Tab-separated table of C-alpha atoms and ligand atoms in Angstrom:
chain	number	residue	atom	x	y	z
A	869	UNK	CA	-42.269	-6.357	24.062
A	870	UNK	CA	-39.328	-5.721	21.859
A	871	UNK	CA	-39.023	-1.954	21.550
A	872	UNK	CA	-35.689	-1.958	19.702
A	873	UNK	CA	-35.727	0.203	16.593
A	874	UNK	CA	-35.107	-1.631	13.334
A	875	UNK	CA	-31.693	-0.278	12.681
A	876	UNK	CA	-31.152	-2.343	9.488
A	877	UNK	CA	-34.217	-0.896	7.799
A	878	UNK	CA	-32.833	2.604	7.963
A	879	UNK	CA	-30.161	3.455	5.355
A	880	UNK	CA	-26.956	4.365	7.244
A	881	UNK	CA	-25.280	7.574	6.520
A	882	UNK	CA	-22.174	7.273	4.474
A	883	UNK	CA	-18.907	7.822	6.415
A	884	UNK	CA	-16.321	9.977	4.620
A	885	UNK	CA	-14.030	9.800	7.676
A	886	UNK	CA	-10.770	8.316	8.784
A	887	UNK	CA	-12.697	5.700	10.750
A	888	UNK	CA	-14.899	4.005	11.813
A	889	UNK	CA	-15.707	3.487	8.132
A	890	UNK	CA	-18.582	2.406	6.058
A	891	UNK	CA	-18.666	-1.426	5.776
A	892	UNK	CA	-20.635	-3.630	3.376
A	893	UNK	CA	-23.897	-5.226	4.610
A	894	UNK	CA	-22.314	-8.628	4.094
A	895	UNK	CA	-19.508	-7.793	6.600
A	896	UNK	CA	-22.099	-6.726	9.020
A	897	UNK	CA	-24.146	-9.800	8.565
A	898	UNK	CA	-21.157	-11.991	9.240
A	899	UNK	CA	-21.433	-10.908	12.853
A	900	UNK	CA	-24.832	-12.493	13.512
A	901	UNK	CA	-23.215	-15.431	15.308
A	902	UNK	CA	-21.850	-16.275	18.769
A	903	UNK	CA	-18.518	-17.943	18.638
A	904	UNK	CA	-16.799	-19.659	21.601
A	905	UNK	CA	-13.410	-18.028	21.862
A	906	UNK	CA	-11.832	-21.395	23.094
A	907	UNK	CA	-13.476	-23.570	20.439
A	908	UNK	CA	-11.224	-25.137	17.796
A	909	UNK	CA	-13.131	-23.653	14.942
A	910	UNK	CA	-12.689	-20.159	16.174
A	911	UNK	CA	-8.995	-20.757	16.905
A	912	UNK	CA	-8.517	-22.104	13.374
A	913	UNK	CA	-10.188	-18.920	12.057
A	914	UNK	CA	-7.860	-16.819	14.048
A	915	UNK	CA	-4.878	-18.689	12.622
A	916	UNK	CA	-6.273	-18.343	9.123
A	917	UNK	CA	-6.567	-14.619	9.633
A	918	UNK	CA	-3.057	-14.260	11.026
A	919	UNK	CA	-1.657	-16.174	7.960
A	920	UNK	CA	-3.807	-14.158	5.614
A	921	UNK	CA	-2.444	-10.880	7.053
A	922	UNK	CA	1.096	-12.004	6.326
A	923	UNK	CA	0.122	-12.972	2.783
A	924	UNK	CA	-1.464	-9.533	2.283
A	925	UNK	CA	1.808	-8.077	3.451
A	926	UNK	CA	3.530	-10.232	0.724
A	927	UNK	CA	5.266	-12.333	3.301
A	928	UNK	CA	5.441	-16.104	3.167
A	929	UNK	CA	5.007	-17.986	6.388
A	930	UNK	CA	8.777	-18.719	6.420
A	931	UNK	CA	9.864	-14.975	5.967
A	932	UNK	CA	10.264	-14.649	9.720
A	933	UNK	CA	7.341	-12.423	10.434
A	934	UNK	CA	4.275	-12.910	12.757
A	935	UNK	CA	0.827	-11.231	12.552
A	936	UNK	CA	-0.428	-10.670	16.155
A	937	UNK	CA	-4.064	-9.448	16.852
A	938	UNK	CA	-4.615	-7.096	19.669
A	939	UNK	CA	-7.981	-6.305	21.222
A	940	UNK	CA	-9.101	-2.633	21.009
A	941	UNK	CA	-8.909	0.070	18.517
A	942	UNK	CA	-5.853	0.955	16.374
A	943	UNK	CA	-4.231	2.950	19.193
A	944	UNK	CA	-4.073	-0.182	21.371
A	945	UNK	CA	-1.924	-1.966	18.659
A	946	UNK	CA	0.397	0.945	18.484
A	947	UNK	CA	0.660	1.190	22.286
A	948	UNK	CA	1.281	-2.553	22.508
A	949	UNK	CA	4.305	-2.119	20.296
A	950	UNK	CA	5.561	0.971	22.060
A	951	UNK	CA	5.056	-0.742	25.505
A	952	UNK	CA	6.582	-4.024	24.502
A	953	UNK	CA	9.436	-3.531	22.053
A	954	UNK	CA	11.820	-1.109	23.716
A	955	UNK	CA	14.266	-2.349	26.192
A	956	UNK	CA	14.442	-0.843	29.715
A	957	UNK	CA	17.638	1.074	28.832
A	958	UNK	CA	16.358	1.892	25.194
A	959	UNK	CA	15.160	5.095	23.748
A	960	UNK	CA	12.508	5.849	21.074
A	961	UNK	CA	12.786	8.606	18.376
A	962	UNK	CA	9.316	9.613	17.129
A	963	UNK	CA	8.995	11.432	13.742
A	964	UNK	CA	5.980	13.733	14.086
A	965	UNK	CA	4.114	15.665	11.523
A	966	UNK	CA	0.544	15.214	12.795
A	967	UNK	CA	-1.721	14.196	15.583
A	968	UNK	CA	-1.015	10.471	15.267
A	969	UNK	CA	2.711	10.997	15.651
A	970	UNK	CA	1.907	13.182	18.711
A	971	UNK	CA	-0.058	10.377	20.062
A	972	UNK	CA	3.047	7.996	20.000
A	973	UNK	CA	4.865	10.761	21.898
A	974	UNK	CA	2.146	10.676	24.453
A	975	UNK	CA	2.399	6.939	24.837
A	976	UNK	CA	6.139	7.291	25.468
A	977	UNK	CA	5.350	9.876	28.191
A	978	UNK	CA	2.719	7.718	29.852
A	979	UNK	CA	5.004	4.741	29.691
A	980	UNK	CA	7.848	6.831	31.070
A	981	UNK	CA	10.037	5.816	28.056
A	982	UNK	CA	13.170	7.779	27.213
A	983	UNK	CA	12.299	9.456	23.948
A	984	UNK	CA	13.184	12.133	21.436
A	985	UNK	CA	10.939	13.827	19.025
A	986	UNK	CA	11.784	15.108	15.468
A	987	UNK	CA	8.908	17.408	14.444
A	988	UNK	CA	8.261	18.843	10.983
A	989	UNK	CA	5.321	21.031	9.953
A	990	UNK	CA	2.072	19.154	9.266
A	991	UNK	CA	2.382	19.730	5.559
A	992	UNK	CA	5.966	18.507	5.230
A	993	UNK	CA	7.625	15.073	5.311
A	994	UNK	CA	10.218	14.323	8.060
A	995	UNK	CA	13.629	15.849	7.488
A	996	UNK	CA	15.756	12.942	6.431
A	997	UNK	CA	19.127	14.789	6.954
A	998	UNK	CA	18.195	15.709	10.513
A	999	UNK	CA	17.097	12.125	11.108
A	1000	UNK	CA	20.498	10.804	9.800
A	1001	UNK	CA	22.319	13.302	11.935
A	1002	UNK	CA	20.393	12.538	15.104
A	1003	UNK	CA	20.902	8.775	14.762
A	1004	UNK	CA	24.642	9.390	14.175
A	1005	UNK	CA	24.924	11.655	17.245
A	1006	UNK	CA	22.588	9.948	19.761
A	1007	UNK	CA	23.735	6.411	20.155
A	1008	UNK	CA	21.082	5.778	22.947
A	1009	UNK	CA	18.260	5.724	20.439
A	1010	UNK	CA	17.305	2.208	19.781
A	1011	UNK	CA	13.902	2.546	17.964
A	1012	UNK	CA	12.449	4.931	15.395
A	1013	UNK	CA	8.668	5.284	14.955
A	1014	UNK	CA	6.815	7.072	12.101
A	1015	UNK	CA	3.246	7.217	10.799
A	1016	UNK	CA	2.893	6.076	7.181
A	1017	UNK	CA	-0.210	8.027	6.102
A	1018	UNK	CA	-0.635	10.865	8.713
A	1019	UNK	CA	-4.419	10.845	8.749
A	1020	UNK	CA	-4.225	14.243	10.384
A	1021	UNK	CA	-3.701	15.845	6.981
A	1022	UNK	CA	-3.665	12.855	4.555
A	1023	UNK	CA	0.126	13.309	3.966
A	1024	UNK	CA	2.139	10.145	2.988
A	1025	UNK	CA	5.381	9.865	4.658
A	1026	UNK	CA	8.463	8.238	2.936
A	1027	UNK	CA	8.744	5.004	4.867
A	1028	UNK	CA	11.371	3.474	2.525
A	1029	UNK	CA	13.793	6.346	2.657
A	1030	UNK	CA	13.319	6.693	6.456
A	1031	UNK	CA	13.792	2.863	6.803
A	1032	UNK	CA	17.056	3.021	4.881
A	1033	UNK	CA	18.497	5.557	7.188
A	1034	UNK	CA	17.226	3.591	10.240
A	1035	UNK	CA	18.857	0.431	8.948
A	1036	UNK	CA	22.070	2.129	8.093
A	1037	UNK	CA	22.327	3.075	11.796
A	1038	UNK	CA	21.283	-0.333	12.926
A	1039	UNK	CA	18.141	0.719	14.811
A	1040	UNK	CA	14.673	-0.913	15.005
A	1041	UNK	CA	11.884	0.533	12.867
A	1042	UNK	CA	8.184	0.942	13.842
A	1043	UNK	CA	5.592	2.047	11.301
A	1044	UNK	CA	1.989	3.019	12.039
A	1045	UNK	CA	0.420	1.959	8.824
A	1046	UNK	CA	-3.079	2.151	10.329
A	1047	UNK	CA	-4.804	4.001	7.497
A	1048	UNK	CA	-2.686	2.741	4.684
A	1049	UNK	CA	-2.258	-1.103	5.017
A	1050	UNK	CA	-4.750	-2.836	2.702
A	1051	UNK	CA	-4.697	-0.030	0.167
A	1052	UNK	CA	-1.098	0.832	-0.327
A	1053	UNK	CA	1.198	-2.106	-0.766
A	1054	UNK	CA	4.042	-2.078	1.822
A	1055	UNK	CA	7.267	-4.156	1.449
A	1056	UNK	CA	8.213	-4.732	4.997
A	1057	UNK	CA	11.496	-6.370	4.152
A	1058	UNK	CA	12.376	-3.615	1.612
A	1059	UNK	CA	11.564	-0.857	4.097
A	1060	UNK	CA	13.335	-2.607	6.944
A	1061	UNK	CA	10.200	-2.592	9.186
A	1062	UNK	CA	10.339	-4.521	12.445
A	1063	UNK	CA	6.847	-3.648	13.593
A	1064	UNK	CA	3.946	-2.453	11.376
A	1065	UNK	CA	0.619	-1.637	13.021
A	1066	UNK	CA	-2.871	-1.489	11.355
A	1067	UNK	CA	-6.445	-2.202	12.345
A	1068	UNK	CA	-9.591	-4.137	11.261
A	1069	UNK	CA	-11.628	-0.959	10.405
A	1070	UNK	CA	-9.508	0.926	8.086
A	1071	UNK	CA	-8.618	-0.155	4.478
A	1072	UNK	CA	-9.470	-3.832	5.064
A	1073	UNK	CA	-13.077	-2.663	5.764
A	1074	UNK	CA	-13.843	-4.773	8.730
A	1075	UNK	CA	-15.700	-3.445	11.791
A	1076	UNK	CA	-13.820	-1.831	14.697
A	1077	UNK	CA	-12.704	-4.033	17.593
A	1078	UNK	CA	-9.072	-5.033	17.174
A	1079	UNK	CA	-5.780	-4.002	15.686
A	1080	UNK	CA	-2.992	-6.170	14.333
A	1081	UNK	CA	0.802	-5.999	14.490
A	1082	UNK	CA	3.034	-7.553	11.783
A	1083	UNK	CA	6.274	-8.048	13.683
A	1084	UNK	CA	9.629	-9.397	12.670
A	1085	UNK	CA	9.774	-12.582	14.741
A	1086	UNK	CA	13.389	-12.412	15.858
A	1087	UNK	CA	12.934	-8.788	16.978
A	1088	UNK	CA	9.871	-9.705	18.979
A	1089	UNK	CA	11.393	-12.839	20.605
A	1090	UNK	CA	14.259	-10.604	21.864
A	1091	UNK	CA	11.815	-8.444	24.005
A	1092	UNK	CA	11.289	-10.973	26.798
A	1093	UNK	CA	10.558	-9.098	30.000
A	1094	UNK	CA	10.351	-5.669	28.348
A	1095	UNK	CA	6.506	-5.217	28.407
A	1096	UNK	CA	5.355	-2.424	30.644
A	1097	UNK	CA	1.665	-3.367	30.397
A	1098	UNK	CA	0.032	-6.740	31.038
A	1099	UNK	CA	-2.902	-6.462	28.586
A	1100	UNK	CA	-0.651	-4.935	25.887
A	1101	UNK	CA	2.149	-7.400	26.198
A	1102	UNK	CA	2.788	-8.176	22.586
A	1103	UNK	CA	5.144	-11.099	23.076
A	1104	UNK	CA	2.710	-12.522	25.623
A	1105	UNK	CA	-0.044	-12.300	23.111
A	1106	UNK	CA	1.987	-14.159	20.453
A	1107	UNK	CA	2.936	-16.843	22.985
A	1108	UNK	CA	-0.679	-17.530	23.729
A	1109	UNK	CA	-1.546	-17.756	20.064
A	1110	UNK	CA	1.266	-20.133	19.590
A	1111	UNK	CA	0.562	-22.251	22.716
A	1112	UNK	CA	-3.238	-22.759	22.340
A	1113	UNK	CA	-4.423	-20.619	19.392
A	1114	UNK	CA	-6.166	-18.185	21.675
A	1115	UNK	CA	-6.286	-14.582	22.598
A	1116	UNK	CA	-5.080	-14.092	26.159
A	1117	UNK	CA	-8.259	-12.448	27.112
A	1118	UNK	CA	-11.767	-12.274	25.604
A	1119	UNK	CA	-11.484	-11.641	21.830
A	1120	UNK	CA	-13.832	-9.480	19.865
A	1121	UNK	CA	-15.449	-12.639	18.387
A	1122	UNK	CA	-17.994	-10.752	16.227
A	1123	UNK	CA	-15.447	-8.343	14.856
A	1124	UNK	CA	-13.256	-11.303	13.943
A	1125	UNK	CA	-16.104	-13.061	12.124
A	1126	UNK	CA	-16.752	-9.815	10.192
A	1127	UNK	CA	-12.982	-9.476	9.414
A	1128	UNK	CA	-12.878	-12.862	7.774
A	1129	UNK	CA	-15.717	-11.709	5.423
A	1130	UNK	CA	-13.935	-8.367	4.825
A	1131	UNK	CA	-10.769	-10.256	3.827
A	1132	UNK	CA	-12.797	-12.248	1.347
A	1133	UNK	CA	-14.230	-9.057	-0.126
A	1134	UNK	CA	-10.793	-7.688	-0.436
A	1135	UNK	CA	-9.758	-10.635	-2.463
A	1136	UNK	CA	-12.982	-10.398	-4.467
A	1137	UNK	CA	-12.178	-6.916	-5.394
A	1138	UNK	CA	-8.816	-7.881	-6.653
A	1139	UNK	CA	-6.581	-7.366	-3.581
A	1140	UNK	CA	-4.654	-4.408	-2.378
A	1141	UNK	CA	-3.853	-2.942	-5.707
A	1142	UNK	CA	-7.541	-2.862	-6.886
A	1143	UNK	CA	-8.678	-1.481	-3.538
A	1144	UNK	CA	-5.933	1.156	-3.782
A	1145	UNK	CA	-7.122	2.092	-7.231
A	1146	UNK	CA	-10.725	2.500	-5.984
A	1147	UNK	CA	-9.538	4.846	-3.224
A	1148	UNK	CA	-7.406	6.768	-5.580
A	1149	UNK	CA	-10.276	7.208	-8.055
A	1150	UNK	CA	-12.411	8.286	-5.038
A	1151	UNK	CA	-9.844	10.821	-4.054
A	1152	UNK	CA	-9.305	12.220	-7.513
A	1153	UNK	CA	-12.973	12.701	-8.160
A	1154	UNK	CA	-13.357	14.329	-4.715
A	1155	UNK	CA	-10.326	16.664	-5.180
A	1156	UNK	CA	-11.414	17.707	-8.664
A	1157	UNK	CA	-15.045	18.125	-7.635
A	1158	UNK	CA	-14.101	20.238	-4.576
A	1159	UNK	CA	-11.860	22.427	-6.637
A	1160	UNK	CA	-14.633	23.055	-9.137
A	1161	UNK	CA	-16.877	24.133	-6.152
A	1162	UNK	CA	-14.102	26.583	-5.169
A	1163	UNK	CA	-12.539	24.705	-2.216
A	1164	UNK	CA	-8.727	24.625	-1.762
A	1165	UNK	CA	-6.761	21.638	-0.659
A	1166	UNK	CA	-4.342	21.939	2.211
A	1167	UNK	CA	-1.516	19.668	0.988
A	1168	UNK	CA	0.698	19.847	-1.992
A	1169	UNK	CA	-0.515	17.149	-4.449
A	1170	UNK	CA	3.030	15.589	-4.362
A	1171	UNK	CA	2.558	14.423	-0.813
A	1172	UNK	CA	-1.201	13.876	-0.807
A	1173	UNK	CA	-2.361	10.314	-0.251
A	1174	UNK	CA	-5.448	8.596	-1.603
A	1175	UNK	CA	-6.676	8.043	1.943
A	1176	UNK	CA	-8.035	11.350	3.229
A	1177	UNK	CA	-8.007	14.947	2.054
A	1178	UNK	CA	-7.815	18.190	4.097
A	1179	UNK	CA	-9.669	21.285	2.687
A	1180	UNK	CA	-9.297	24.766	3.867
A	1181	UNK	CA	-12.363	26.620	5.204
A	1182	UNK	CA	-13.787	28.983	2.555
A	1183	UNK	CA	-12.845	32.629	3.351
A	1184	UNK	CA	-16.448	33.797	3.709
A	1185	UNK	CA	-17.063	34.363	7.378
A	1186	UNK	CA	-20.566	32.874	6.991
A	1187	UNK	CA	-18.938	29.419	6.770
A	1188	UNK	CA	-19.019	27.460	10.049
A	1189	UNK	CA	-17.953	23.897	10.168
A	1190	UNK	CA	-20.876	22.985	12.570
A	1191	UNK	CA	-23.595	24.232	10.177
A	1192	UNK	CA	-21.783	22.743	7.169
A	1193	UNK	CA	-21.438	19.370	8.908
A	1194	UNK	CA	-25.099	19.396	10.177
A	1195	UNK	CA	-26.512	20.130	6.676
A	1196	UNK	CA	-24.416	17.338	5.105
A	1197	UNK	CA	-25.375	14.925	7.783
A	1198	UNK	CA	-29.133	15.685	7.060
A	1199	UNK	CA	-28.367	14.737	3.498
A	1200	UNK	CA	-26.889	11.370	4.673
A	1201	UNK	CA	-23.096	12.176	4.481
A	1202	UNK	CA	-20.682	12.305	7.388
A	1203	UNK	CA	-17.476	14.297	7.010
A	1204	UNK	CA	-14.850	14.924	9.592
A	1205	UNK	CA	-13.492	18.019	11.376
A	1206	UNK	CA	-9.929	19.134	10.829
A	1207	UNK	CA	-7.097	18.195	13.267
A	1208	UNK	CA	-4.513	20.459	11.923
A	1209	UNK	CA	-3.155	23.052	14.537
A	1210	UNK	CA	-1.988	25.618	11.982
A	1211	UNK	CA	-4.897	25.982	9.573
A	1212	UNK	CA	-8.647	25.880	9.596
A	1213	UNK	CA	-9.568	22.715	7.679
A	1214	UNK	CA	-12.079	19.879	7.440
A	1215	UNK	CA	-11.365	16.448	6.139
A	1216	UNK	CA	-13.088	14.002	3.765
A	1217	UNK	CA	-11.997	10.409	3.670
A	1218	UNK	CA	-11.976	8.370	0.498
A	1219	UNK	CA	-11.647	4.931	2.240
A	1220	UNK	CA	-14.135	2.309	3.371
A	1221	UNK	CA	-17.075	0.814	1.357
A	1222	UNK	CA	-17.614	3.875	-0.720
A	1223	UNK	CA	-17.366	4.236	-4.581
A	1224	UNK	CA	-17.007	7.003	-7.077
A	1225	UNK	CA	-20.823	7.338	-7.320
A	1226	UNK	CA	-20.953	7.978	-3.586
A	1227	UNK	CA	-18.251	10.676	-3.967
A	1228	UNK	CA	-20.298	12.332	-6.751
A	1229	UNK	CA	-23.390	12.223	-4.523
A	1230	UNK	CA	-21.337	13.864	-1.659
A	1231	UNK	CA	-20.123	16.545	-4.087
A	1232	UNK	CA	-23.679	17.311	-5.133
A	1233	UNK	CA	-24.694	17.565	-1.513
A	1234	UNK	CA	-21.788	19.942	-0.727
A	1235	UNK	CA	-22.795	22.020	-3.721
A	1236	UNK	CA	-26.253	22.378	-2.425
A	1237	UNK	CA	-25.081	22.926	1.153
A	1238	UNK	CA	-22.890	25.891	0.239
A	1239	UNK	CA	-25.869	27.428	-1.645
A	1240	UNK	CA	-28.158	26.949	1.318
A	1241	UNK	CA	-25.610	28.574	3.607
A	1242	UNK	CA	-25.254	31.406	1.119
A	1243	UNK	CA	-21.472	31.033	1.062
A	1244	UNK	CA	-19.532	32.964	-1.667
A	1245	UNK	CA	-16.641	30.774	-2.908
A	1246	UNK	CA	-15.016	33.587	-4.901
B	435	PLP	C1	-7.070	5.590	12.717
B	435	PLP	C2	-5.601	5.743	13.160
B	435	PLP	C3	-5.069	5.285	14.314
B	435	PLP	C4	-5.849	4.561	15.368
B	435	PLP	O1	-6.976	5.181	15.808
B	435	PLP	P1	-8.050	4.445	16.645
B	435	PLP	O2	-9.103	5.519	16.907
B	435	PLP	O3	-7.367	3.978	17.908
B	435	PLP	O4	-8.495	3.221	15.820
B	435	PLP	C5	-3.684	5.446	14.553
B	435	PLP	N1	-2.940	6.032	13.589
B	435	PLP	C6	-3.367	6.475	12.411
B	435	PLP	C7	-2.428	6.993	11.372
B	435	PLP	C8	-4.736	6.340	12.115
B	435	PLP	O5	-5.270	6.805	10.916
């Protein structure tokens, strides 16, 4: 007897989170196939996806970059770069203004890499003058890493200005563009990026299962023998794609089938610009609606991205995040706890397969919820 619940029959709750994100039903349906990972059709699909990622990044196939898929969530892609790119005698400078920057520091610690950290408060961009001074004074630093959209708060870091300083000092540049690639155009050449990392289930709206790295080919080819991990050896993975078209180990075949459909739907929507506009509209409607309800945003609008927004807890002590979250979940909406160390906040994402009407429905549910909880918004 088949006792499985009919999951498809129930309407999924909408995810207003930094990931995993809501995906379209056609993306989910694309997974209803078993693909042989060694089969030529699947290998051709992987090649098409790698080429398409370069095209999305505005790079022609002769621009000198490679797109490399890495099994696992986004963090695995970042760790593949950190574990593979830095020479044995090298040193990594990490610019930190949130939890994802801290995670890169943690990777450096686990990998026993020499590293430095330049921390700024979670509501402030990295200090460019200090960066310039550090790179001038500390000749041992070979690589600089920064998070583009720090999903901790939603702050957008100035990757072009940072890249200019990194390039002036002749260092390599790593950008975690996990939550921005696919919605915010990024000029890798213009920013001087050597390694950019993103994943299947952020702005491209595929399902979770793999990340991808867009690497400057010459930089990556020069890392022979540097990898400190077998499964996360980025150059090893590229070599295998180039030798036989395959991942080195079992690929997330279903997630890749879904990703092909997600890429098609990104094109159908009008590409990165149109998707970014939808997210910007979602974020505007959200921020305005929340303000009307009496909530205050955490970030200055000048640095706020269209990806995710942090809101301060209402001052009324009757507010608890757990109760607020639970009542919204009952109404079909999933929001996200805060990750900020210095302030009590929660977060609402504006990315994934969600539209203005969904944001308006969420706002109505939030209005109802604060009434149910009896919270005075002042
Ligand atoms: C989502 C995200 C990651 C990766 O998280 P995973 O849970 O490993 O997919 C890394 N950096 C940023 C900025 C992110 O938003």
